[in-house]
Coordinates of C-alpha atoms and ligand atoms in Angstrom, one line a residue:
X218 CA 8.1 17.0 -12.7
X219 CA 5.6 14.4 -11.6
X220 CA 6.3 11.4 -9.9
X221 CA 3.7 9.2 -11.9
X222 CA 3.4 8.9 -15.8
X223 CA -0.2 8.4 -16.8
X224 CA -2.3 6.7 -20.0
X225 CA -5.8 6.0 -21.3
X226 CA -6.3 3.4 -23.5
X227 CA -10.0 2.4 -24.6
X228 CA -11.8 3.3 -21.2
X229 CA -8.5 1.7 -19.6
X230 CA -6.5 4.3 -17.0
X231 CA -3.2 3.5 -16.0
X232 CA -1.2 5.6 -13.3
X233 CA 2.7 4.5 -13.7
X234 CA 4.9 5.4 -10.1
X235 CA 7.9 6.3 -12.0
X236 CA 10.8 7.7 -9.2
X237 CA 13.4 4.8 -9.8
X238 CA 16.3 6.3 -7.2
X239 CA 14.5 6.1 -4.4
X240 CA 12.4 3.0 -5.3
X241 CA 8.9 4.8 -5.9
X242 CA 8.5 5.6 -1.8
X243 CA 5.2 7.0 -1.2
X244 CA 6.2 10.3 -0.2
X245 CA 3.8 13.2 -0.1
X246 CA 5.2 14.2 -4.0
X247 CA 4.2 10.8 -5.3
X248 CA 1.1 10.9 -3.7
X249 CA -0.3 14.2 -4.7
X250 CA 1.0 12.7 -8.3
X251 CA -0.8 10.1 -7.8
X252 CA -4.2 11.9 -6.1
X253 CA -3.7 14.0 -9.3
X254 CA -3.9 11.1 -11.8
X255 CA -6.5 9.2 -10.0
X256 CA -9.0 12.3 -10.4
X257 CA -7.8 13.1 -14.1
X258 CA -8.4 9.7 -15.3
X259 CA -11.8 9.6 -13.4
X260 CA -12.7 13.2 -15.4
X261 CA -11.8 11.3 -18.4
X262 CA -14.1 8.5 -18.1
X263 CA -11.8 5.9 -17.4
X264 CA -13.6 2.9 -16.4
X265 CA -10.8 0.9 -14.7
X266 CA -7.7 1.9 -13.3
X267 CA -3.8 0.1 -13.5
X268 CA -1.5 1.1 -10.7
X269 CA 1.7 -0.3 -11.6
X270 CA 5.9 0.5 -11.5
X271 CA 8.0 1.6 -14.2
X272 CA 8.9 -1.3 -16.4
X273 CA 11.3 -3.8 -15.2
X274 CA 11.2 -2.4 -11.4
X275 CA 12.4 -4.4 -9.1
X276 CA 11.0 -2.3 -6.4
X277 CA 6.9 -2.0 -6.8
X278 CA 7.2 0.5 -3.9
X279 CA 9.4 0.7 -0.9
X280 CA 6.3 2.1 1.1
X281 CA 6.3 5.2 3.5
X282 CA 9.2 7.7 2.8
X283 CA 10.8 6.9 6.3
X284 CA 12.4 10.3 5.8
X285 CA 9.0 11.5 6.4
X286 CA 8.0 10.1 9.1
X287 CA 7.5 12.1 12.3
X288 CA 9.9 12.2 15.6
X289 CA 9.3 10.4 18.1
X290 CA 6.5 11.0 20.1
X291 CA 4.0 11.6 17.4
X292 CA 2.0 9.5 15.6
X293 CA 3.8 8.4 12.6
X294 CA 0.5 7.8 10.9
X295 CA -2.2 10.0 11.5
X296 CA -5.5 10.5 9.0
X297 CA -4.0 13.3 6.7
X298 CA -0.7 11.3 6.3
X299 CA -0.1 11.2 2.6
X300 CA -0.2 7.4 2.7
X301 CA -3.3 7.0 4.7
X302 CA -4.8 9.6 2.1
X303 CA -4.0 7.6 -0.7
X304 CA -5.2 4.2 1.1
X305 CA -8.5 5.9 1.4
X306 CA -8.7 7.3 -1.9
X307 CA -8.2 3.9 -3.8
X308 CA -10.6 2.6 -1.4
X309 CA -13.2 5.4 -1.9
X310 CA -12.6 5.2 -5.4
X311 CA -15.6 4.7 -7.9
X312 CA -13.6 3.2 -10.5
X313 CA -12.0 -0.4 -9.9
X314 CA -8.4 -0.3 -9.2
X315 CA -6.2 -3.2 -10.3
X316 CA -2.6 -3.7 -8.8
X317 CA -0.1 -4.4 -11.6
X318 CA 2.8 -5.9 -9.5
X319 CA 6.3 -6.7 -10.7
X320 CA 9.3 -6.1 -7.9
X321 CA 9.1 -6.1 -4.1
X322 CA 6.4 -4.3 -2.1
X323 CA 7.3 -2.7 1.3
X324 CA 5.9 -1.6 4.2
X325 CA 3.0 0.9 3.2
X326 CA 2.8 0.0 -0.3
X327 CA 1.5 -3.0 1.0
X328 CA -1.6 -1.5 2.4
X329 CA -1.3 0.1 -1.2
X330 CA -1.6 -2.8 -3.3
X331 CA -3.8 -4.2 -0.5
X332 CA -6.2 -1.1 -1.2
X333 CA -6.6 -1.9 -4.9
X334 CA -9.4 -4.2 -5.5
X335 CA -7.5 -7.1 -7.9
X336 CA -4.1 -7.8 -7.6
X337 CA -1.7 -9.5 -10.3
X338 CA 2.0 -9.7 -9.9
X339 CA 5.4 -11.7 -10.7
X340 CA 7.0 -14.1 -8.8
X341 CA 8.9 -10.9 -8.0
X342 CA 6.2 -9.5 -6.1
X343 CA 7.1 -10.5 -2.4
X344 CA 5.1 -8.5 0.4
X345 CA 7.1 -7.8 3.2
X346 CA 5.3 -5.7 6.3
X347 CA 8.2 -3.5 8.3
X348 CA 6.6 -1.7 11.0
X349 CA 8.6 -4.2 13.6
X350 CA 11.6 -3.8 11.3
X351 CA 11.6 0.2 12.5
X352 CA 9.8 0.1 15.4
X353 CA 6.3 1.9 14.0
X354 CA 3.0 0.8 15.3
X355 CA 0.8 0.6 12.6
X356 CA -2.5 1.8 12.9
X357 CA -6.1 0.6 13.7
X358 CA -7.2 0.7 9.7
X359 CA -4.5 -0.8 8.6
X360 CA -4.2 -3.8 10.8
X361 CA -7.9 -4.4 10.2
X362 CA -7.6 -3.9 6.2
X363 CA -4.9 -6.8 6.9
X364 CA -6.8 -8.7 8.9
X365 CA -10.0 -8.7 6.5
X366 CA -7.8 -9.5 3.4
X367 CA -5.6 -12.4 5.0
X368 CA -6.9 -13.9 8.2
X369 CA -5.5 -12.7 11.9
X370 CA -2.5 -15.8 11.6
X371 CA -1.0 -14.4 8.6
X372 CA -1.5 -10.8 9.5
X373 CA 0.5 -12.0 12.7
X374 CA 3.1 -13.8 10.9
X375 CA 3.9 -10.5 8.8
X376 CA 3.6 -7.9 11.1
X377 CA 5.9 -10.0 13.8
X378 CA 8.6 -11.2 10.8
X379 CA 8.7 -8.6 8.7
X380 CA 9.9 -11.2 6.4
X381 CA 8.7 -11.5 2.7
X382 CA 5.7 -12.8 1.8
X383 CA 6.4 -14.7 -1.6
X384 CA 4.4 -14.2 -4.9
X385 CA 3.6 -18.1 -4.7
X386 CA 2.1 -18.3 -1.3
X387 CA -0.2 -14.7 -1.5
X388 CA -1.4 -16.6 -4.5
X389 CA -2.0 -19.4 -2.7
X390 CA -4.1 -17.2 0.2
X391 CA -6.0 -15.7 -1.9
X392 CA -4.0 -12.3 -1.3
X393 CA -2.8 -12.3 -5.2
X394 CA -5.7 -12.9 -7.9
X395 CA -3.1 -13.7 -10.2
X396 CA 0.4 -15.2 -10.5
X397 CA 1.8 -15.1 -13.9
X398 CA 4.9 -14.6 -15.5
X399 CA 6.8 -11.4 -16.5
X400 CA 6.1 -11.3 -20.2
X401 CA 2.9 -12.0 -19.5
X402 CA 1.9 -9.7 -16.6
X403 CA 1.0 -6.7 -19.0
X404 CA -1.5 -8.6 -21.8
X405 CA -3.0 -10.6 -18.7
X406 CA -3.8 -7.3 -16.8
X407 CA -5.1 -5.7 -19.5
X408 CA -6.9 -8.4 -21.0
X409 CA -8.9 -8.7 -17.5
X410 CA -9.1 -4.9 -17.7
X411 CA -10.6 -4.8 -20.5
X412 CA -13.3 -7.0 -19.9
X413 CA -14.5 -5.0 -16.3
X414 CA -14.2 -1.9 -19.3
X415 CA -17.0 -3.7 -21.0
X416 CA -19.1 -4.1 -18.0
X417 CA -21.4 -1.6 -16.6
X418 CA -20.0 1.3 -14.5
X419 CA -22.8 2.2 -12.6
X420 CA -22.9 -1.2 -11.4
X421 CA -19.8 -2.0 -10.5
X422 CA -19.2 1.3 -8.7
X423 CA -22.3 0.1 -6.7
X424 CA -20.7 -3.3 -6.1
X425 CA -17.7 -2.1 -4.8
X426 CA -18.9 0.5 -2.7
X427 CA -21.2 -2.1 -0.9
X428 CA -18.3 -4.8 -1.0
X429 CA -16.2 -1.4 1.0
X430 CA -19.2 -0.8 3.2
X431 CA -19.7 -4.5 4.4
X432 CA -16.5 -5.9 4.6
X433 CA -15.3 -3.0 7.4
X434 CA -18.6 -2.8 9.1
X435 CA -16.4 -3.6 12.8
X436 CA -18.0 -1.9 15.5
X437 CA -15.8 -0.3 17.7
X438 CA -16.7 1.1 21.4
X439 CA -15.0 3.9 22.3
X440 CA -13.2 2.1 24.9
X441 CA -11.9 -0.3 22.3
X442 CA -10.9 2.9 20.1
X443 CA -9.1 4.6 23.0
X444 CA -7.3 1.3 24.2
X445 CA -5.8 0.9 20.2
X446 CA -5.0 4.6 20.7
X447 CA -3.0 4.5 23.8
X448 CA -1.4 1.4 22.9
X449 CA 0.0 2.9 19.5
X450 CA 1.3 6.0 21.7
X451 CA 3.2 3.3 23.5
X452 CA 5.7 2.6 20.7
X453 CA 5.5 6.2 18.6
X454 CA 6.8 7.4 22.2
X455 CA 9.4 5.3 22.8
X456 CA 12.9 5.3 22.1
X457 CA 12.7 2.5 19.7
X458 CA 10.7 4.3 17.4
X459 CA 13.6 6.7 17.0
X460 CA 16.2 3.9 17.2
X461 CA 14.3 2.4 13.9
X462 CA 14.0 5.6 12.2
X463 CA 18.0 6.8 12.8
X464 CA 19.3 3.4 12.0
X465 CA 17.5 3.5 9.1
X466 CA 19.2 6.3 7.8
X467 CA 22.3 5.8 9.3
X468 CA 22.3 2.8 6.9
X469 CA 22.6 0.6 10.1
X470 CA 20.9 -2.3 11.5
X471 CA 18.5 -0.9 14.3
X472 CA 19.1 -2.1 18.1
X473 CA 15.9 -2.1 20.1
X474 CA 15.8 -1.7 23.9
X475 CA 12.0 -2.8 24.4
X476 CA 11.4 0.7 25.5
Ligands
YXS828 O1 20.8 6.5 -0.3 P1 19.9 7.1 -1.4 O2 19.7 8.6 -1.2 O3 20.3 6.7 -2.7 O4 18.4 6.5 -1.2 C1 18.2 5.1 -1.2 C2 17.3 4.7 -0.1 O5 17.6 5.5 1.1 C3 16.0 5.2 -0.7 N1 14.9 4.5 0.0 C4 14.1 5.1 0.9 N2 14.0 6.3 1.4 C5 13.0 6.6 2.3 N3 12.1 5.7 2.7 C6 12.1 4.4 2.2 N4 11.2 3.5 2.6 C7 13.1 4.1 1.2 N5 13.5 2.9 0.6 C8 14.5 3.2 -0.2 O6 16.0 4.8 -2.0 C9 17.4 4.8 -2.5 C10 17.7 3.5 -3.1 O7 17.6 2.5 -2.0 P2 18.6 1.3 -1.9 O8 19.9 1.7 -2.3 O9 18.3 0.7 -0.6 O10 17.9 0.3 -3.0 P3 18.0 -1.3 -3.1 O11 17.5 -1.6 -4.5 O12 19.4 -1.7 -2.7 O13 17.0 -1.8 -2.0 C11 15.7 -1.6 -2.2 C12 14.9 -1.8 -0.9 C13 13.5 -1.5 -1.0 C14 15.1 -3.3 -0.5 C15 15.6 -1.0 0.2 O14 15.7 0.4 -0.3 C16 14.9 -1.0 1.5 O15 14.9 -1.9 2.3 N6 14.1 0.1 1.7 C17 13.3 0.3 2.9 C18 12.0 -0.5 2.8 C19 11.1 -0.3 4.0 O16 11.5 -0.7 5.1 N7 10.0 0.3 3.8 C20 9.0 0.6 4.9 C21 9.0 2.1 5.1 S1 8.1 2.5 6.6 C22 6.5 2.2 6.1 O17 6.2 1.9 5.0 C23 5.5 2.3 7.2 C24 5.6 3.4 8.1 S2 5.4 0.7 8.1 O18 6.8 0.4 8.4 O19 4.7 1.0 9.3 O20 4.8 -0.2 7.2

């Protein structure tokens, strides 16, 4: 049975993450759900896309499954992980995607609703980054896509916390297009979905390819590429990384040697 509900309403496409017990994690089942409703709604001519949770979540997405990620000693997020796949395909996508966010976003569905192009949510919709929680490195797309969206100091202050980010003050930044309240979160995403339905396709799938294009032309010397690389293999080798995974689900708060 699929992990995502999906619906097309006048040009609108909406792809529901619908897998309540274990708080809509991004594992590869939801993904290839998801992959799957992205392309069907595309074949269908949708002209705009909502990516949202069931109704009344109070979980968006608890990011990564952490059940899936690899032992240590190998990256924990390499190109074909399913997350990374799904980063890129939002990204890549012709069609603009809009986050619809009600509950608490975690971890990789960060980078998820990060990945869509507008973002509306709650005063529910708290962002909290976790690779320090578990001791994961992140990766080099990733940490830029944050640093593009938010500014280097706030990247900082999430990666290094791994506290919440509140709904009020990614509104504030810029990182939320919208706060608004919860009966109102539906009409006012679909009302501004509507309109970008209205608007020409062609266009706007231009637009937003160039906006893609521009905003991560970084370049990157080998050196600089190999340095990231060596630096991730640091932590994905270490016994911390296995220390965050096993606490995890030893339901147990992690102990980290530094190491
Ligand atoms: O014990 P059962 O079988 O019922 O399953 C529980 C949780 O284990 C499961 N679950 C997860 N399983 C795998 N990976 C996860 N990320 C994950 N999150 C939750 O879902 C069932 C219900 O969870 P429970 O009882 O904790 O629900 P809750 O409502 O009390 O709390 C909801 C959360 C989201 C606050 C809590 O589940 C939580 O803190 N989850 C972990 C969030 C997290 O750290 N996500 C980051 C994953 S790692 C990742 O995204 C990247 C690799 S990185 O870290 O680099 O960004």
């Amino acid at each position: 049975m699929s992990m995502v509900l999906t619906q097309l309403r006048d040009n609108i496409g909406t792809i529901i993450m619908n897998n309540p017990e274990q708080r809509n994690v991004l594992n590869s089942k939801m993904v290839n759900d998801m992959l799957q409703a992205l392309d069907e709604l595309a074949k269908k001519k949708a002209r705009v896309i909502v990516l949202r949770a069931y109704a009344g979540a109070k979980v968006w997405s608890a990011g990564h499954d952490i059940n899936e990620l690899p032992v240590a000693g190998r990256d924990p997020l390499p190109y074909d992980d399913p997350l990374e796949t799904i980063l890129r395909s939002i990204q890549a996508s012709s069609l603009p995607v809009i986050a619809m966010i009600e509950g608490g976003v975690w971890g990789g569905a960060c980078d998820l609703a990060l990945s869509c192009d507008i973002l509306i949510g709650t005063s529910s919709a708290a962002l909290t980054m976790t690779p320090a929680k578990i001791s994961v490195p992140y990766n080099a797309s990733g940490i830029l896509h944050f640093i593009g969206i938010m500014g280097v100091n706030i990247a900082k202050e999430m990666f290094f916390s791994a506290e919440p980010l509140t709904a009020e003050r990614a509104e504030k930044l810029g990182i939320l297009n919208h706060l608004v309240s919860a009966d109102e979160l539906e009409s006012f995403t679909y009302e501004l979905a509507g309109s970008i339905a209205k608007n020409s396709p062609l266009s706007i799938k231009v637009i937003k390819e160039q906006i893609c294009l521009l905003a991560n032309a970084h370049p990157l010397t080998p050196h600089t590429f190999e340095r990231v690389q060596g630096l991730r293999r640091l932590v994905y080798d270490s016994k911390d990384y296995a220390e965050g995974i096993n606490a995890f689900i030893g339901k147990r708060l992690p102990v980290f040697w530094g190491e």
